[in-house]
Coordinates of C-alpha atoms in Angstrom, one line a residue:
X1 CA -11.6 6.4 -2.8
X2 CA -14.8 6.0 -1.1
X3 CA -17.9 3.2 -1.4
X4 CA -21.2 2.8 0.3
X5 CA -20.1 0.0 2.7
X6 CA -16.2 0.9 2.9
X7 CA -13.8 4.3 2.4
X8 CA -11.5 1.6 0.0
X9 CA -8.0 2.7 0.3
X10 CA -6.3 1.5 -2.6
X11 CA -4.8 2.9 -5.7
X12 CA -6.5 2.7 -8.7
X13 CA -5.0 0.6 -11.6
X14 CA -2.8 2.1 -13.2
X15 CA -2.4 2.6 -17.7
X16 CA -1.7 -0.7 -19.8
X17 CA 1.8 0.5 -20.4
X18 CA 2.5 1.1 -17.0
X19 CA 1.4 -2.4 -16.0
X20 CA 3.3 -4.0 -18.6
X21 CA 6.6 -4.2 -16.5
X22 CA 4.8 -6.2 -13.9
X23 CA 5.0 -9.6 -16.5
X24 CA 1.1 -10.3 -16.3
X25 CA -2.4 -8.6 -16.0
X26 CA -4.4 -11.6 -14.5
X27 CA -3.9 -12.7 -10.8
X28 CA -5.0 -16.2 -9.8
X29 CA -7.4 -17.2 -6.8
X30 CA -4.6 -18.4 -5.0
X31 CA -1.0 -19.1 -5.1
X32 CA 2.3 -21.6 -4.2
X33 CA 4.8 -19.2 -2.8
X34 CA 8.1 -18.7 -4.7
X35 CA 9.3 -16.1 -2.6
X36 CA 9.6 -17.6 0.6
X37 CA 12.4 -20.7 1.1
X38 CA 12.5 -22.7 4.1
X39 CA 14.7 -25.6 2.8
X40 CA 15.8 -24.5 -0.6
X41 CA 12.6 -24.3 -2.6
X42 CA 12.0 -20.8 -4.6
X43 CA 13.9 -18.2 -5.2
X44 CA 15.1 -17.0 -2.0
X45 CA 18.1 -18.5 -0.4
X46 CA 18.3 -21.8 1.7
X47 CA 17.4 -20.7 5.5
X48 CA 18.7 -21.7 8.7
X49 CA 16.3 -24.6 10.6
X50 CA 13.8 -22.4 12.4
X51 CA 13.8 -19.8 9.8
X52 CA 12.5 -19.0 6.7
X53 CA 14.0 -16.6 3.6
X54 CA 11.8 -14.1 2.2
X55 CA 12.2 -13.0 -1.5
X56 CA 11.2 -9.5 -1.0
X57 CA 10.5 -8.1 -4.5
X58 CA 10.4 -11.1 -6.2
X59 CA 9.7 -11.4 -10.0
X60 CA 9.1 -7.5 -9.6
X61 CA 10.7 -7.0 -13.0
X62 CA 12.6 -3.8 -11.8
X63 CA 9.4 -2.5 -9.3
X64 CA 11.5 -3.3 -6.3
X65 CA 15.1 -3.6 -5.4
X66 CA 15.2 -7.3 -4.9
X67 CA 16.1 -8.1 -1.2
X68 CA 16.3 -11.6 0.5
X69 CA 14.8 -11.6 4.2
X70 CA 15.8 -14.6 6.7
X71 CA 13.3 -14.3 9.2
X72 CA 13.4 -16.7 12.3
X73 CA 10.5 -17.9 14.3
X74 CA 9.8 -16.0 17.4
X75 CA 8.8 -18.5 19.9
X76 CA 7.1 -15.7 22.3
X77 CA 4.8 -14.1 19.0
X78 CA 3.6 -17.9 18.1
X79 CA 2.5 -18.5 21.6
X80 CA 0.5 -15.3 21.0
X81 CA -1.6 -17.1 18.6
X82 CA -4.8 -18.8 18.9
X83 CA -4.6 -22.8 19.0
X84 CA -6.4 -23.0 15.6
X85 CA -4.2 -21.1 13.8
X86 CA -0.5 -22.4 15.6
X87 CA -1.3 -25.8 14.6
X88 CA -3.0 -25.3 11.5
X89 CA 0.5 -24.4 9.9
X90 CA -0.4 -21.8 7.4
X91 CA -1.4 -18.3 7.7
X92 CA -4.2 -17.3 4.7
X93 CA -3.5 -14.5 3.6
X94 CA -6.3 -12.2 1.8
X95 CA -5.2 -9.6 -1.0
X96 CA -8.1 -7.8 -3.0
X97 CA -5.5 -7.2 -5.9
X98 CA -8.2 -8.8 -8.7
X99 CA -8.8 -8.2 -11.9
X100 CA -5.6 -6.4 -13.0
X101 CA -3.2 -5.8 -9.7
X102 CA -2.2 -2.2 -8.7
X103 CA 1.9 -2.0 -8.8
X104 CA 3.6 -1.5 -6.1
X105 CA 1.0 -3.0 -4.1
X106 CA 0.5 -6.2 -5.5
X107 CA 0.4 -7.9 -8.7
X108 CA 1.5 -11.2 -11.0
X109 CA 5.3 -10.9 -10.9
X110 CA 7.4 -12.3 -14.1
X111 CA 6.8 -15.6 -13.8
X112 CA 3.5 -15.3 -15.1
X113 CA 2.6 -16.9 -10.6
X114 CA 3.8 -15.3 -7.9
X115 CA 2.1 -12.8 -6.2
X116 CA 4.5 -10.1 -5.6
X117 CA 3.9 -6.4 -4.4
X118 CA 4.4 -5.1 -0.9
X119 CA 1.5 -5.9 0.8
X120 CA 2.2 -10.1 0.1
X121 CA 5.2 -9.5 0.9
X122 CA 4.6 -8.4 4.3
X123 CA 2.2 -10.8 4.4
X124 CA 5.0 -13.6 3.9
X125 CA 7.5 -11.4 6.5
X126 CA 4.8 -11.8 9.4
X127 CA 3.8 -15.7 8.8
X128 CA 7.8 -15.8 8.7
X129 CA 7.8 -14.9 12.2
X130 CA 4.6 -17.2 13.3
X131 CA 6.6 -20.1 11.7
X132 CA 3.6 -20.4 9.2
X133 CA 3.9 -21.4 5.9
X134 CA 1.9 -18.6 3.6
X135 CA -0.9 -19.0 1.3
X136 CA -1.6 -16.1 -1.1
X137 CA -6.2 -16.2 -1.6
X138 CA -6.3 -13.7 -4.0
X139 CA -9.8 -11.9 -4.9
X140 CA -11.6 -9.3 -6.2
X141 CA -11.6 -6.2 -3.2
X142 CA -14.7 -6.8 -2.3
X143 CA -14.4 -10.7 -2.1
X144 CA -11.2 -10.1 0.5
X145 CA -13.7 -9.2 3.2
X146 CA -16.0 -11.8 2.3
X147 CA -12.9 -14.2 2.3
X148 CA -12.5 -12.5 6.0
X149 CA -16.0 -12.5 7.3
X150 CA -16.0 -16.3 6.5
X151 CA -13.1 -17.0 8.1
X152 CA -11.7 -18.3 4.5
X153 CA -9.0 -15.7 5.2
X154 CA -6.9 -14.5 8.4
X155 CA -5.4 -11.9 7.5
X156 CA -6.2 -9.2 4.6
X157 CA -2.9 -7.4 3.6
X158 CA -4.1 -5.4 0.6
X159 CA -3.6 -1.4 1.5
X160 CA -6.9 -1.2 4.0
X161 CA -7.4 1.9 5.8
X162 CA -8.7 2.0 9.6
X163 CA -11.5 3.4 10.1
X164 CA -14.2 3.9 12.8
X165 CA -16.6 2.1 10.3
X166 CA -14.6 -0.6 9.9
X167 CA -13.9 -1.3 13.3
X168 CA -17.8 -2.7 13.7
X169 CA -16.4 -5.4 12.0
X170 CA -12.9 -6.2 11.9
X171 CA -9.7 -5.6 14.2
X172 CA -6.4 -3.3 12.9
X173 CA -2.9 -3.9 13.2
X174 CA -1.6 -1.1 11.2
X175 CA 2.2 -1.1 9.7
X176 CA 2.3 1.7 7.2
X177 CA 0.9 5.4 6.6
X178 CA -1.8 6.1 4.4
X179 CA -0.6 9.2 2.1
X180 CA -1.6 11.1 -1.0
X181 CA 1.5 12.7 -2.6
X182 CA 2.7 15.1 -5.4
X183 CA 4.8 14.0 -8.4
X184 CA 6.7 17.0 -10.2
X185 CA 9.4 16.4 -12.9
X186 CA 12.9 15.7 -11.6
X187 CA 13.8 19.0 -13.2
X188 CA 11.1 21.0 -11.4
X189 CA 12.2 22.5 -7.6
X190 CA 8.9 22.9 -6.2
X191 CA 8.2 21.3 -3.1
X192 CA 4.8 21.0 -1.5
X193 CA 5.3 22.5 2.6
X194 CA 1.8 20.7 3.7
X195 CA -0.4 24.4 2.9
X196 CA -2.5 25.4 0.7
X197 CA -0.4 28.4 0.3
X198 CA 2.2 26.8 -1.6
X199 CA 0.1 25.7 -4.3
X200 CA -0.7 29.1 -5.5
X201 CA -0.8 29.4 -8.8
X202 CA -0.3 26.1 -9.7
X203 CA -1.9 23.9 -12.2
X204 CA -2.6 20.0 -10.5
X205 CA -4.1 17.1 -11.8
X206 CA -5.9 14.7 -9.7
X207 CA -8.2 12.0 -10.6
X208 CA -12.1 12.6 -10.4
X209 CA -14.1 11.2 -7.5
X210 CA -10.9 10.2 -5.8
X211 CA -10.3 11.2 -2.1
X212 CA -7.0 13.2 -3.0
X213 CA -9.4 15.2 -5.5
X214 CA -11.5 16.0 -2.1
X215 CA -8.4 17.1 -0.3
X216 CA -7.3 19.4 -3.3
X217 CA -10.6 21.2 -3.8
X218 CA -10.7 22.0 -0.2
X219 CA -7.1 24.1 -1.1
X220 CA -8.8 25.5 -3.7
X221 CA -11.5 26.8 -2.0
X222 CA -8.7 28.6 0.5
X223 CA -6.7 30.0 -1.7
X224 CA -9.8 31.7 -3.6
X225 CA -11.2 33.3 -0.7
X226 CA -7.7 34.7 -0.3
X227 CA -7.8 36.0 -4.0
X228 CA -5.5 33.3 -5.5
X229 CA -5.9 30.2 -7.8
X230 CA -5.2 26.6 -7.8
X231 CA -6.0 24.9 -11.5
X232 CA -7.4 21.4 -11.2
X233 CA -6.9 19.4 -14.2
X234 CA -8.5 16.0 -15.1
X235 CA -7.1 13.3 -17.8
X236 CA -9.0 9.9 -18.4
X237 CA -6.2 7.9 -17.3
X238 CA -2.8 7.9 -16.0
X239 CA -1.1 8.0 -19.6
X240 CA -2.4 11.2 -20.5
X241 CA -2.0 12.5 -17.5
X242 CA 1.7 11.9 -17.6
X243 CA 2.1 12.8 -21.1
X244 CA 0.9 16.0 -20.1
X245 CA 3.4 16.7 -17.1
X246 CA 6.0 15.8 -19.5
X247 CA 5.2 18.7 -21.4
X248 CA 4.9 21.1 -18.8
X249 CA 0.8 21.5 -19.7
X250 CA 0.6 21.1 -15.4
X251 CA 2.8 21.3 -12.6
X252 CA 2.0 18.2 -11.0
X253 CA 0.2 15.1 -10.3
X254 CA -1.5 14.6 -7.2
X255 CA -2.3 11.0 -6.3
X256 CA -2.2 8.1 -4.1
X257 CA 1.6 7.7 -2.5
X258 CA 2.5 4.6 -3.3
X259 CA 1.4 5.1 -7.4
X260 CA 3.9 8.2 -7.0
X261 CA 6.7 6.0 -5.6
X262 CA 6.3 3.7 -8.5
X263 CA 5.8 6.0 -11.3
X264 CA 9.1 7.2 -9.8
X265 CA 11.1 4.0 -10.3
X266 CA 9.7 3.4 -13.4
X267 CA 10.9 6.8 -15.0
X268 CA 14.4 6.7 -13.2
X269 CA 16.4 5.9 -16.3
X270 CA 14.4 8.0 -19.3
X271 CA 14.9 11.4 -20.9
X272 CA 11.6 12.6 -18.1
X273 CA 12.5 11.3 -14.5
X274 CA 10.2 12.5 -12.1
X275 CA 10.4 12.8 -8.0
X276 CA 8.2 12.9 -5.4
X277 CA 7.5 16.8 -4.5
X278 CA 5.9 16.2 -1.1
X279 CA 2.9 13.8 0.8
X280 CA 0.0 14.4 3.2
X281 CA -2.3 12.3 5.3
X282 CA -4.8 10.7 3.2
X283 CA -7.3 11.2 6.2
X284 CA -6.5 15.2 6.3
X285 CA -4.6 17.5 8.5
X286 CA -5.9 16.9 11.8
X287 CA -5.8 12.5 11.6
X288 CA -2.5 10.7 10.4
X289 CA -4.2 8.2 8.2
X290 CA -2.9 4.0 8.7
X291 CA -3.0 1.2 6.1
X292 CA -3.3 -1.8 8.5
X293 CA -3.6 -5.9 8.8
X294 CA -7.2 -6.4 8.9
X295 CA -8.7 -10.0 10.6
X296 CA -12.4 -10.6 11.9
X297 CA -12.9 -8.8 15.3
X298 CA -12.2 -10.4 18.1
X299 CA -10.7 -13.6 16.4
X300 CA -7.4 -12.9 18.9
X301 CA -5.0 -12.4 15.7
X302 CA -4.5 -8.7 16.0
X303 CA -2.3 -8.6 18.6
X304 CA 0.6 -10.9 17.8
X305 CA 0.3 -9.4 14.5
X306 CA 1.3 -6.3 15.5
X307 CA 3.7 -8.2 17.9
X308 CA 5.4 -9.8 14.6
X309 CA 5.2 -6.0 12.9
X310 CA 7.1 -4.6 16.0
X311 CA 9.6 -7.5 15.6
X312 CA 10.3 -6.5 12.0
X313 CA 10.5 -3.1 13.1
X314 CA 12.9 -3.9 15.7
X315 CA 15.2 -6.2 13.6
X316 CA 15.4 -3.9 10.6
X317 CA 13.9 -6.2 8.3
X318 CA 10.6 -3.6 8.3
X319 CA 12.7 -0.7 6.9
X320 CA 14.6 -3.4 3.8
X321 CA 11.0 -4.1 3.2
X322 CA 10.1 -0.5 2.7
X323 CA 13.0 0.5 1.0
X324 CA 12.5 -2.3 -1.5
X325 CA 8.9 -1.1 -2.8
X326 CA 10.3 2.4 -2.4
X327 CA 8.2 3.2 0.4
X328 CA 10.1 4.6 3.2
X329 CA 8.4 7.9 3.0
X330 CA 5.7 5.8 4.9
X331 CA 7.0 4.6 7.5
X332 CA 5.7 4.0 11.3
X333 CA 7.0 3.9 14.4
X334 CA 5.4 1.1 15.6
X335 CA 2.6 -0.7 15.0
X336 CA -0.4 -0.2 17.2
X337 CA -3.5 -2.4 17.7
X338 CA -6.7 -0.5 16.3
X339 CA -5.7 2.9 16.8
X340 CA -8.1 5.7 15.9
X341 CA -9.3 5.5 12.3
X342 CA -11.1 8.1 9.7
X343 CA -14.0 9.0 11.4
X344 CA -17.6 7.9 10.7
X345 CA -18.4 10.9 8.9
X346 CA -14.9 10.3 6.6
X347 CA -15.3 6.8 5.8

């Protein structure tokens, strides 16, 4: 998961039939938000003056565990914001989800128009809390930082990992872990303990060129000079590679977390559930890896960002939200303004 410019930390698109529960394959530029209500409008719930209701999984088509949010304004967290953005009355929100979405992130829900996924939708929880009304700027990955650099957009909320490199650039508010995981069949009782070790004599497949692949080659290498084997297998997409852990051909698939929470939802009802078997830092064993808010650096939004975070942390809205896109296992503690990143040598 790495470019020339940026270590890009989002999950590949997943297989046409995999994609097909999320309603639609083509995102637009922007989008009017059905999932947040202030006064009755879309599909969440009429809120109370001063708040606004959050559709939290909206149009998911059985991806999330639909959950309506009423989030009031924090009057202390919008005097945190620079003028220009208080009374500008919206917060534009960047998402790099084009061509084809990545599920559970974000994609085009149902209704053919709203951007749902977890990342707009914690997007839509934090302009909740600045008493902004969202907008949804939509673009290719590359285009989001463009869409930042410019100013077009405030605030990207698309799966970006901190790291040092970035930081020349942009400012971190960081709400969720960034994680690699395994995904065994339901019926299968191995569990990975965070070593190489207990991976010994198993057969994995990972996708080429991806970070995770790194991670599991460096296993590899220990366990041979120990005298034991890891198999690494490679399919051309995810389809095959789940057709062939449904027949036992390997052990497990090793991938980015949140594709493994979603594969797991999606396979909870059929004759081959699987499970998560286990998750690691995507930045390695010595660096807990963070999937943050990115804005422009220094452009004074970071702060209150994490501000409103803490608030959704505090209230309990930040674990519904989680809990909704299956996320949980990711989890932070709090979130923290530009903490350390993947180094410049891991970027």
């Amino acid at each position: 998961m790495s470019s020339a410019a940026f270590r890009r930390a989002r999950i590949l698109p997943v297989g046409i039939a995999l994609l097909a529960l999320a309603g639609g394959l083509t995102a637009c530029s922007s989008s009017t938000d059905a999932a947040t209500s202030g006064s009755g409008k879309g599909s969440g719930a009429s809120a109370p003056a001063g708040s606004t209701t959050v559709a939290v999984g909206a149009f998911s088509n059985g991806a999330a565990n639909e959950v309506n949010l009423t989030v009031p304004e924090v009057a202390s967290i919008r005097a945190e914001l620079p003028t220009s953005v208080r009374d500008g009355g919206t917060l534009d929100i960047g998402l790099g989800l084009l061509p084809s979405g990545s599920p559970p992130l974000g994609f085009v829900g149902s209704d053919q128009q709203t951007l749902t996924g977890s990342e707009p939708d914690l997007g839509r929880l934090v302009a909740a809390v600045f008493g902004l009304k969202p907008v949804l700027n939509n673009a290719t990955w590359d285009n989001l930082f463009v869409g930042i650099d410019s100013g077009r957009t405030q605030l990207g909320f698309s799966n970006i990992t901190d790291t040092e490199q970035r930081k020349t650039k942009y400012d971190f508010a960081c709400y969720r872990q960034d994680n690699v995981g395994f995904e065994v069949l339901k019926s299968n009782g191995w569990q990975f303990d965070g070593t190489a070790a207990s991976l010994a004599g198993k057969t994995v497949a990972v996708g080429a060129g991806t970070n995770q692949e790194k991670i599991l080659e460096t296993w590899q290498a220990t366990l041979k000079s120990e005298g034991r084997t890891l198999t690494i297998k490679y399919f051309p997409d995810l389809n095959t590679t789940y057709l062939a852990l449904d027949s036992g051909k390997i052990d497990a698939y090793f991938g980015p977390n949140p594709e493994v929470s979603y594969h797991v939802r999606l396979t909870a009802n059929t004759p081959d559930p699987t499970r998560s078997a286990g998750k690691y830092s995507g930045a390695g064993a010595t660096l807990q890896g963070l999937i943050c808010a990115t804005t422009k650096k220094g452009d004074g939004l970071a702060q209150p960002t994490a501000d409103a975070i803490n608030y959704l942390i505090r209230n309990g809205d930040y674990a519904k939200w989680l809990d909704a896109w299956n996320l949980s296992n990711e989890a932070v503690a709090s979130s923290l303004v530009n903490p350390p990143g993947l180094p410049l040598d891991n970027s």
